[in-house]
Short mmCIF file of C-alpha atoms and ligand atoms in Angstrom, two decimals:
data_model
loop_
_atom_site.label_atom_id
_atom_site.label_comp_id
_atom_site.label_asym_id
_atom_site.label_seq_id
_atom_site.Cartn_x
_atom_site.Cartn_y
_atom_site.Cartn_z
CA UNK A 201 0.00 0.00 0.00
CA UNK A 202 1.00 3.48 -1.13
CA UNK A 203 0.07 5.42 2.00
CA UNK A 204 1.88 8.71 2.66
CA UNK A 205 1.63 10.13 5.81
CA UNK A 206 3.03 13.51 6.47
CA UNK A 207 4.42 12.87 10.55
CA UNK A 208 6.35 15.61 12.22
CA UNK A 209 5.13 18.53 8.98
CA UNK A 210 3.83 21.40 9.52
CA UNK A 211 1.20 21.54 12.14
CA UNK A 212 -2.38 21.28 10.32
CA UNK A 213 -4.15 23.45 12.86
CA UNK A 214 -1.12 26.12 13.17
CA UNK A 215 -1.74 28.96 10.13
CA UNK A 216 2.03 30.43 11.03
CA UNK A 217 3.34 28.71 7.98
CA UNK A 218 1.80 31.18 5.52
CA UNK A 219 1.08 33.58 7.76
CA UNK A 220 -2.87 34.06 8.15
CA UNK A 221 -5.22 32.41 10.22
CA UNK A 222 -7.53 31.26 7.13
CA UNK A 223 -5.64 30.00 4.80
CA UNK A 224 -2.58 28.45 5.92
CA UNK A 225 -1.70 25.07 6.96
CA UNK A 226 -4.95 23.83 5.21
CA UNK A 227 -4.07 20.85 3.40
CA UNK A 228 -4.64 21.07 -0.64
CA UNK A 229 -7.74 20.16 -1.72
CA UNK A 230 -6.78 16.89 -3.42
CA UNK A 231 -5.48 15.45 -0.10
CA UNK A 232 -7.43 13.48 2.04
CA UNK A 233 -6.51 13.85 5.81
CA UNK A 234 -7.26 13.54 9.21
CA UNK A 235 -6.08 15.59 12.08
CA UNK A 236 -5.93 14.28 15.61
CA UNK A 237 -5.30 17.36 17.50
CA UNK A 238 -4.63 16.82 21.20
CA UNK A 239 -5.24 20.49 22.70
CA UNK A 240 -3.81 23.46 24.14
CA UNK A 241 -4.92 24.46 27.74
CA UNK A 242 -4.49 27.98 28.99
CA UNK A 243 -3.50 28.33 32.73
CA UNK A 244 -4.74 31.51 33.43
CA UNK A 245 -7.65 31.22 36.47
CA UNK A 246 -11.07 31.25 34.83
CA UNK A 247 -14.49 32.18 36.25
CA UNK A 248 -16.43 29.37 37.89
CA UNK A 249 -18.10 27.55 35.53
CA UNK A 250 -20.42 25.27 35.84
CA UNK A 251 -21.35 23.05 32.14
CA UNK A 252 -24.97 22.30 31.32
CA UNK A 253 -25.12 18.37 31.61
CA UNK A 254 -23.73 16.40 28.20
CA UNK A 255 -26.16 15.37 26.59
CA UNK A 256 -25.38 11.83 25.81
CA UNK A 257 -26.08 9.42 23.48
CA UNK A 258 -28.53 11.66 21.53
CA UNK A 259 -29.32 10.42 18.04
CA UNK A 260 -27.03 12.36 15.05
CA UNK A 261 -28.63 15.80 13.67
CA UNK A 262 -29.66 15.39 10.32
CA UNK A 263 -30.73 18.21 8.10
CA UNK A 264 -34.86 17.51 7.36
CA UNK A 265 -38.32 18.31 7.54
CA UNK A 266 -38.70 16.80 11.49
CA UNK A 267 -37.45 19.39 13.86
CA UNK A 268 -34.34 18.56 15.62
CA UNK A 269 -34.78 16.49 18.86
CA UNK A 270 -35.01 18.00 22.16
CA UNK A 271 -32.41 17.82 24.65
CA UNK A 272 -31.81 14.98 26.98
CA UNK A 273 -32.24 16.03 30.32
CA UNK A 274 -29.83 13.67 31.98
CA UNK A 275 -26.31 14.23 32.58
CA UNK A 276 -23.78 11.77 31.82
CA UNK A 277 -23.08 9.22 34.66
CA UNK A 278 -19.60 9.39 36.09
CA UNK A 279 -17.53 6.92 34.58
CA UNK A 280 -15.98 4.21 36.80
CA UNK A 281 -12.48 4.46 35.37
CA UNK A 282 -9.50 4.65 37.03
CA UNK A 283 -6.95 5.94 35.70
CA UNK A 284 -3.20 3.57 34.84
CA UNK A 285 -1.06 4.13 37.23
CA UNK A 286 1.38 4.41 34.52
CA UNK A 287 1.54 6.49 31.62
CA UNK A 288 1.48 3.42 29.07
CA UNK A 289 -0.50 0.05 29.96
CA UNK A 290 1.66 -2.89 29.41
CA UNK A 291 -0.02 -4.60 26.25
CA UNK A 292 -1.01 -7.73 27.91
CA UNK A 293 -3.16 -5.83 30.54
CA UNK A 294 -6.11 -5.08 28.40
CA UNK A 295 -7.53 -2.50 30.10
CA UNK A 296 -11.67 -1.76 29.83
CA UNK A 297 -11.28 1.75 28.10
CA UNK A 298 -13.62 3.57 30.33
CA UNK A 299 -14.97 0.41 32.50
CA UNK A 300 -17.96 -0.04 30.25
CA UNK A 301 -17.38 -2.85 28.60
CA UNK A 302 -15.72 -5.72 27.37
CA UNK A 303 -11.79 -5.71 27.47
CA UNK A 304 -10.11 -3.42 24.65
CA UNK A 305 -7.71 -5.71 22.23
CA UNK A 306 -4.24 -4.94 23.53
CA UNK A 307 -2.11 -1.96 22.38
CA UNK A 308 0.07 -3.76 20.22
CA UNK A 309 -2.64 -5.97 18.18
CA UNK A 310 -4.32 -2.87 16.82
CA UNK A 311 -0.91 -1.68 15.26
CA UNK A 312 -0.01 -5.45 13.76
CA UNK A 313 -1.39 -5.89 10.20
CA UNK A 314 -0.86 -1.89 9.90
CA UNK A 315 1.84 -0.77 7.25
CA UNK A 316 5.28 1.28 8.96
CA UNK A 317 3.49 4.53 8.56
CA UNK A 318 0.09 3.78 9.71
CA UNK A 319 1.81 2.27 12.58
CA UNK A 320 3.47 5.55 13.25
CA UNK A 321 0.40 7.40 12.70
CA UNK A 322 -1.21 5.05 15.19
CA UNK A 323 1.22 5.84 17.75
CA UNK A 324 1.97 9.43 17.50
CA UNK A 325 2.34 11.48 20.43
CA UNK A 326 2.93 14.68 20.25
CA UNK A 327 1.36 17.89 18.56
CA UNK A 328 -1.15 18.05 16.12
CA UNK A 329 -0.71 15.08 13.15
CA UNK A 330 -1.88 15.67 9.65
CA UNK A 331 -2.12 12.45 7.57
CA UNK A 332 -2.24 12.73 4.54
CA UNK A 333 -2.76 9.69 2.10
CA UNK A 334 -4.94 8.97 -1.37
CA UNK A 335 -8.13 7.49 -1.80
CA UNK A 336 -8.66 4.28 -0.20
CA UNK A 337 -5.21 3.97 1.05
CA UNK A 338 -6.25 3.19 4.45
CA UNK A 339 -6.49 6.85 6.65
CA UNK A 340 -10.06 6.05 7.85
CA UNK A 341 -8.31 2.45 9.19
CA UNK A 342 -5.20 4.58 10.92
CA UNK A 343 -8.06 7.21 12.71
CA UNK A 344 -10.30 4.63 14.36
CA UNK A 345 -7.36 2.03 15.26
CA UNK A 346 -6.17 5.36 16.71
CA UNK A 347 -8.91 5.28 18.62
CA UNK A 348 -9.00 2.28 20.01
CA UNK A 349 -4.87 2.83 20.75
CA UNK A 350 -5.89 6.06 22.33
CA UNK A 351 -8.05 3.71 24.89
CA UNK A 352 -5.86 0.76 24.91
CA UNK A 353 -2.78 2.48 26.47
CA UNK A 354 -5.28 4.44 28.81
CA UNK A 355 -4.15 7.65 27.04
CA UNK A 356 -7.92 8.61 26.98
CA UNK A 357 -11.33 7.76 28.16
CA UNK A 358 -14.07 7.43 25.92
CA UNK A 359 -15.54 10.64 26.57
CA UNK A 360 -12.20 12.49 25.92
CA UNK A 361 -12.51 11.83 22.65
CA UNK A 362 -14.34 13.81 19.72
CA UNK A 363 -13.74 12.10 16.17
CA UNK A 364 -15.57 14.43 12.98
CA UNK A 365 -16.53 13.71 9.61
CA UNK A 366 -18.63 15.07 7.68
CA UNK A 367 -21.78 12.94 6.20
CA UNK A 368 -24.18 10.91 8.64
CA UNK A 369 -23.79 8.18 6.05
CA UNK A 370 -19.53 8.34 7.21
CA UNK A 371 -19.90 9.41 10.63
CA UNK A 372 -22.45 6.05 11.04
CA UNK A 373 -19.06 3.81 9.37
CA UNK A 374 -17.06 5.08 11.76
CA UNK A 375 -18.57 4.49 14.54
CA UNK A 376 -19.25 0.92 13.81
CA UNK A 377 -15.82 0.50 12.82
CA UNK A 378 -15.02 1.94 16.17
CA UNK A 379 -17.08 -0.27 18.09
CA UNK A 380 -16.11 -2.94 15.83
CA UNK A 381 -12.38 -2.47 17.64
CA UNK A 382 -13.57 -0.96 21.56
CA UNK A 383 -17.02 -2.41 21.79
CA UNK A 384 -19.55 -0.55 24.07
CA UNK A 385 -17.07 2.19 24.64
CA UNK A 386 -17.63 3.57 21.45
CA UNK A 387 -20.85 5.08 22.78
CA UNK A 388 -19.29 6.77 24.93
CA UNK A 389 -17.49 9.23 22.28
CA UNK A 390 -18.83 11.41 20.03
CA UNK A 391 -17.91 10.27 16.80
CA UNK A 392 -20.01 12.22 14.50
CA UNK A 393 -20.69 14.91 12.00
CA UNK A 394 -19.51 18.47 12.35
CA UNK A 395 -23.51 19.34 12.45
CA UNK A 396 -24.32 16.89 14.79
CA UNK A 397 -21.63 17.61 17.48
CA UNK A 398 -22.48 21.43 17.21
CA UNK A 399 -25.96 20.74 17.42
CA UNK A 400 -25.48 19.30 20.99
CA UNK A 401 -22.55 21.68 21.81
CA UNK A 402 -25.92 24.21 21.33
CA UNK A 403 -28.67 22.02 22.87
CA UNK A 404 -26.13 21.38 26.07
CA UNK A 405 -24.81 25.60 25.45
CA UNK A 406 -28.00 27.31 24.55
CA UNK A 407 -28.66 30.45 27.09
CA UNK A 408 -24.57 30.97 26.40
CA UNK A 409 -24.96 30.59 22.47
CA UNK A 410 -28.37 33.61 22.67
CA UNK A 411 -30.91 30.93 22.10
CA UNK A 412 -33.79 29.42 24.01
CA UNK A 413 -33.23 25.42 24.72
CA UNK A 414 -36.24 25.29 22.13
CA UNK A 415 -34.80 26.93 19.65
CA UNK A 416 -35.60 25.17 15.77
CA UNK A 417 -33.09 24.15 13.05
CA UNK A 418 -34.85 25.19 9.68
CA UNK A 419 -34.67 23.56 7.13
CA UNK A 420 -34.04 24.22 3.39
CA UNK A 421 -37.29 24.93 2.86
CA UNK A 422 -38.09 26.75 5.68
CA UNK A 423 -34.97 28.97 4.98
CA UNK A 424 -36.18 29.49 1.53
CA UNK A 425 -39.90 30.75 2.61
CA UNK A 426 -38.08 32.89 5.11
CA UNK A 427 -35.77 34.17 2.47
CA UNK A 428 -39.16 34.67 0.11
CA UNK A 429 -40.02 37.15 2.76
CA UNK A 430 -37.62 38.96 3.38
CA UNK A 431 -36.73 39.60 -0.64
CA UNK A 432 -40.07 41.06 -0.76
CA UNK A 433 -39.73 43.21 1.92
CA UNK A 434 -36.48 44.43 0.30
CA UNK A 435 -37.82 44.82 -2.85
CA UNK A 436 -35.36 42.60 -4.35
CA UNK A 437 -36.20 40.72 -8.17
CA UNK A 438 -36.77 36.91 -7.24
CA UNK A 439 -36.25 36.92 -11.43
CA UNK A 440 -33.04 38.69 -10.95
CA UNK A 441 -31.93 36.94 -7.82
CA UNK A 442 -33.52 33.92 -6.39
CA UNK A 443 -34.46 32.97 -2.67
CA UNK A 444 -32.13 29.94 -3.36
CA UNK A 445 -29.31 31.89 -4.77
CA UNK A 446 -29.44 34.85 -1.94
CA UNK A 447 -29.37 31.86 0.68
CA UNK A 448 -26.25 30.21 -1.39
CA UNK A 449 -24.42 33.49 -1.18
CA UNK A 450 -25.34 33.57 2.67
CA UNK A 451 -24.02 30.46 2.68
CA UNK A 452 -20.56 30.97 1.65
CA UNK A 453 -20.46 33.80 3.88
CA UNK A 454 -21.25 32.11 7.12
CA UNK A 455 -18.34 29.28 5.67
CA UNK A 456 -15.89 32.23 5.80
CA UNK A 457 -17.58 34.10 9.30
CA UNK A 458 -18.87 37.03 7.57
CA UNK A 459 -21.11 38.97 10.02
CA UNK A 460 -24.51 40.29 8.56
CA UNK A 461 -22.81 43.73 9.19
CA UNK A 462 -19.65 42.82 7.60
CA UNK A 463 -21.51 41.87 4.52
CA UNK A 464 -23.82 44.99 5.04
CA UNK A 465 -20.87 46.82 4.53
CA UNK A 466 -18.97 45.22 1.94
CA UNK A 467 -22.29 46.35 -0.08
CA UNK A 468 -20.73 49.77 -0.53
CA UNK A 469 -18.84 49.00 -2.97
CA UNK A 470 -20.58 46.32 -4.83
CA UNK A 471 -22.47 46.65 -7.62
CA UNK A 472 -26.12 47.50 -7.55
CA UNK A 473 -26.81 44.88 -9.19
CA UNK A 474 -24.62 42.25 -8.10
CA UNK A 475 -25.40 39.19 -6.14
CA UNK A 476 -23.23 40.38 -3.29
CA UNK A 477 -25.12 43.60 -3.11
CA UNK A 478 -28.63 41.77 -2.61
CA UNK A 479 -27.56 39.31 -0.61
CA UNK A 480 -25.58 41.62 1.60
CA UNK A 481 -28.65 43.37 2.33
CA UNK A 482 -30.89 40.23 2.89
CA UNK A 483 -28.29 39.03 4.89
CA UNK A 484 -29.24 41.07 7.99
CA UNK A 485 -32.69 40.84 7.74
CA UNK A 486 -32.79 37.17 6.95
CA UNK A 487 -30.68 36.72 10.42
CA UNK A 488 -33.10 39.43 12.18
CA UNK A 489 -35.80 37.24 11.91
CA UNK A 490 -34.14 33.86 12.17
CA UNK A 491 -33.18 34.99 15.51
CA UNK A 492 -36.89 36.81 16.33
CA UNK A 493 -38.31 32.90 16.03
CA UNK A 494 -35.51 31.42 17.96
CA UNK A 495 -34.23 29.79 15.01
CA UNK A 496 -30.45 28.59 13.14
CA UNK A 497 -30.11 27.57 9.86
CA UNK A 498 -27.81 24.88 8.36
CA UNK A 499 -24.90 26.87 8.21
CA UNK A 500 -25.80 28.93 11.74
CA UNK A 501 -25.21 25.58 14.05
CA UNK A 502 -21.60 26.16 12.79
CA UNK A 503 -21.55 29.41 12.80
CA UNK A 504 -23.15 30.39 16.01
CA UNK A 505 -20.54 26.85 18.36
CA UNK A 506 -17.62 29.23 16.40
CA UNK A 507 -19.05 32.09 18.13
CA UNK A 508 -20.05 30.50 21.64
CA UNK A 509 -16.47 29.16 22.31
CA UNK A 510 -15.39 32.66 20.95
CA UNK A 511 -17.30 34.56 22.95
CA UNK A 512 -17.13 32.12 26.73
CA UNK A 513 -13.87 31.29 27.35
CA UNK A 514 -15.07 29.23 30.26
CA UNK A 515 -17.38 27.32 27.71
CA UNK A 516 -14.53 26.83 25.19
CA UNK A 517 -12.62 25.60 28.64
CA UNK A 518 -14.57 23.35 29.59
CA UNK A 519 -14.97 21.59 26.14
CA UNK A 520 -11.49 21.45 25.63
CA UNK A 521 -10.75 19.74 29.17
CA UNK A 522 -13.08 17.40 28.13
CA UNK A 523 -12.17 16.11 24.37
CA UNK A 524 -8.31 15.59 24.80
CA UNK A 525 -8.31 14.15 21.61
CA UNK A 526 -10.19 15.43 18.14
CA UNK A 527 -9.80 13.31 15.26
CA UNK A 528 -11.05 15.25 11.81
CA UNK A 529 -11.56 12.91 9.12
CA UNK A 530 -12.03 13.79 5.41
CA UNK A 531 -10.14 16.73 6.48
CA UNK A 532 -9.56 18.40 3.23
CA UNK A 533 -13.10 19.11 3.65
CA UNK A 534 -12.83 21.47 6.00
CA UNK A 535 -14.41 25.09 5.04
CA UNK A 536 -13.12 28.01 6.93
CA UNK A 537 -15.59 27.77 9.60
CA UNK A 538 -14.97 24.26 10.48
CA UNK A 539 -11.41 24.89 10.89
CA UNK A 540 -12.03 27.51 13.03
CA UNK A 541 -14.65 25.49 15.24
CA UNK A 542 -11.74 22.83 15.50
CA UNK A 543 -9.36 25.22 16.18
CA UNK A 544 -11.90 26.67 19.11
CA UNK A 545 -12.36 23.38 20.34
CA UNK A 546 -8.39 22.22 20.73
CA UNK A 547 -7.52 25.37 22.17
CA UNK A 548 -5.23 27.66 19.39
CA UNK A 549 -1.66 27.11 18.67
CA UNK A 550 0.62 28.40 21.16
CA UNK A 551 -1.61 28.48 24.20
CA UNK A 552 0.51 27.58 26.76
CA UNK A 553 1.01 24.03 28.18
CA UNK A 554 -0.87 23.31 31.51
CA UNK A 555 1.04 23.94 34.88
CA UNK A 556 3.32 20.80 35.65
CA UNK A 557 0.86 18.06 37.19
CA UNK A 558 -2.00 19.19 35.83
CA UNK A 559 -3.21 16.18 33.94
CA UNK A 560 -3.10 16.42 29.96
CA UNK A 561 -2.71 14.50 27.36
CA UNK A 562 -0.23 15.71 24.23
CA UNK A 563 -1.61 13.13 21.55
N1 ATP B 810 -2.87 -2.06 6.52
C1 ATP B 810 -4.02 -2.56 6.09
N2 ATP B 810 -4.25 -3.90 6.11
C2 ATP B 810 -5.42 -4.42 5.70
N3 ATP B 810 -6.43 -3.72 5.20
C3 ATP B 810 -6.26 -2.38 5.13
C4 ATP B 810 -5.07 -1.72 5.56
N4 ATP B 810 -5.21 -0.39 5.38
C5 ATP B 810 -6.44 -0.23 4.86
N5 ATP B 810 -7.06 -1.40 4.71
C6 ATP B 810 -8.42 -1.63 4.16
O1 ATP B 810 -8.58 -0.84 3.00
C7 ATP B 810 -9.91 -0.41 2.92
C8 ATP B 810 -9.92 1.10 2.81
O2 ATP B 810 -9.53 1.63 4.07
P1 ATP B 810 -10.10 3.00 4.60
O3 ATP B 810 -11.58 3.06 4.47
O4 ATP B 810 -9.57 3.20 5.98
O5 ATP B 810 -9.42 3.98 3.58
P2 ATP B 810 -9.59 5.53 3.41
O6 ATP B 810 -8.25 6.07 3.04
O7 ATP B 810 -10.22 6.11 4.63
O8 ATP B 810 -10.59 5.57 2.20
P3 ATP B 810 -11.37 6.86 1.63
O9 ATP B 810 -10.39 7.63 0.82
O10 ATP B 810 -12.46 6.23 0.80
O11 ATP B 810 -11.90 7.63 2.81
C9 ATP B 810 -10.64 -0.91 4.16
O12 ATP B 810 -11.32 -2.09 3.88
C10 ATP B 810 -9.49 -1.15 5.11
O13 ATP B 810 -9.83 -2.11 6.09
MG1 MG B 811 -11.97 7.24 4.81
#
């Protein structure tokens, strides 16, 4: 097998390379990747903080007609794990994982039948690993047996570990493939899409995120009725410019974080009768009333996690105590806002390392 893996290049989550926080680092668009990116932890004292309970084992978020479900109300049991006494767990002591199930296959089976650089990618410790290998070659093989490595040597406990792709049809693969190598500890994780992790980052996060815990995810169709509206009210051609092509160009604004103001602005110099110039406009009052019904759209449950962890440091905190370890697959995927949100969620590059003894986990 043909697998390249790029171990010890430049950090995929650090932009320094090129110099700006959007565009560097990201891997080229023909690459497929994953990134397991253990994160950074500030030291500095934070406010008390207390986290809404995780919501656990709620179903994946799929975009439809049924409105999203409603929060679970009970908090995650405390696990029953105890942690190894040492760093690394001998390979013959198969530990549980998280003490919910049956024993995890030793450390050293999950890397046998692996080529040398899956192996390696299987093992890394360290900062922030890009892999980066073609079609088929394996990368979805080196994430999960990560995974179940991760657990094996009791570097992390189930919940500690976030692993994103980006269709319900892959996220569902990987989890089976997961619990396929750790058994029942794989529900323990959230190994799903970037939508569906958000979605309960929001349910669990709502007062801090500006929404009501009741809040609705519209749909296509719902956004487009909305969007009929508020064309109308801005006197804007549906001939010329189309409820589906304003919320397109809304789209690719929330992938790049463009406010409603920003865009507001930028209309100043657009053309009158440009796309950017009517959707600029509807832009604002498309998110006015989104926000008036306690709503998000598709691209908002993105949009507005960026913005919570942004926004509450002692939020961002707390979910980046929790997942030690965030594996990205189909990384090349990645639009600006996801990289961002991932970025958010690991802490950003050059946070400082935790005070000595403070426990923490570097891959
Ligand atoms: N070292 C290996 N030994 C045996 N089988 C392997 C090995 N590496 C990969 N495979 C098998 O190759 C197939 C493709 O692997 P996988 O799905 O992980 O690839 P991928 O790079 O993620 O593919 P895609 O580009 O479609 O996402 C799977 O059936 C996997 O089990
Ligand atoms: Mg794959």
């Amino acid at each position: 097998m043909d697998a390249l893996f790029e171990l010890d290049g430049p950090d995929p989550l650090t932009p320094a390379a090129k110099g700006g926080r959007t565009s560097a680092a990201r891997p080229a668009a023909d690459a497929s990747t994953a990134a397991d990116a253990p994160r950074a932890q500030a030291p500095e004292a934070m406010p008390a903080y207390e986290p809404a309970p995780w919501p656990d084992e709620e179903p994946d978020w799929e975009p439809g007609p049924e409105p999203a479900p409603e929060p679970a109300d009970e908090a995650m049991p405390e696990e029953a794990w105890t942690p190894p006494s040492t760093p690394a767990v001998p390979a013959s002591a198969a530990p549980t994982g998280g003490g919910w199930g049956a024993p995890l296959p030793d450390a050293s089976a999950l890397v046998e039948g692996l080529n040398p650089s899956q192996a390696e990618a299987v093992e890394h410790a360290g900062e922030a690993l890009l892999i980066m290998a073609g079609a088929g070659s394996g990368k979805t093989r080196v994430l999960t047996h990560r995974i179940a490595y991760l657990l094996a040597t009791g570097r992390a406990r189930p919940h500690q570990i976030l692993a994103i792709t980006f269709t319900n049809k892959a996220a569902g693969e990987m989890r089976e493939r997961v619990e396929n190598l750790v058994g029942p500890d794989a529900r323990r994780m959230w190994v799903s899409t970037f939508h569906s992790a958000c979605v309960r980052i929001l349910r669990a996060d709502h007062a801090a995120a500006g929404l009501k815990s009741t809040f609705s995810i519209y749909d296509q169709t719902d956004s487009a009725n909305l969007m009929k509206l508020v064309a109308k009210e801005l006197d804007i051609d549906p001939k010329k410019f189309t409820p589906k092509a304003l919320l397109n160009r809304i789209g690719k604004f929330k992938d790049e974080l463009i406010s409603p103001m920003e865009a507001l602005a930028a209309t100043e110099k657009a053309s009158k009768f440009s796309i950017d110039y009517a959707a600029g406009r509807a832009y604002a009052e498309y998110q006015r009333r989104l926000d008036a019904a306690n709503a998000v759209d598709f691209d908002d449950i993105i949009v507005r996690t960026v913005r919570l962890l942004q926004q509450n440091p002692q939020v961002a905190r707390a979910y980046r105590e929790r997942f030690r370890h965030v594996l990205v697959d189909e990384y090349q995927d990645t639009n600006h806002a996801q990289y961002i949100l991932v970025r958010e969620l690991i802490g950003k590059a050059g946070d400082p390392e935790p005070p000595p003894g403070e426990p923490h986990s570097r891959g």
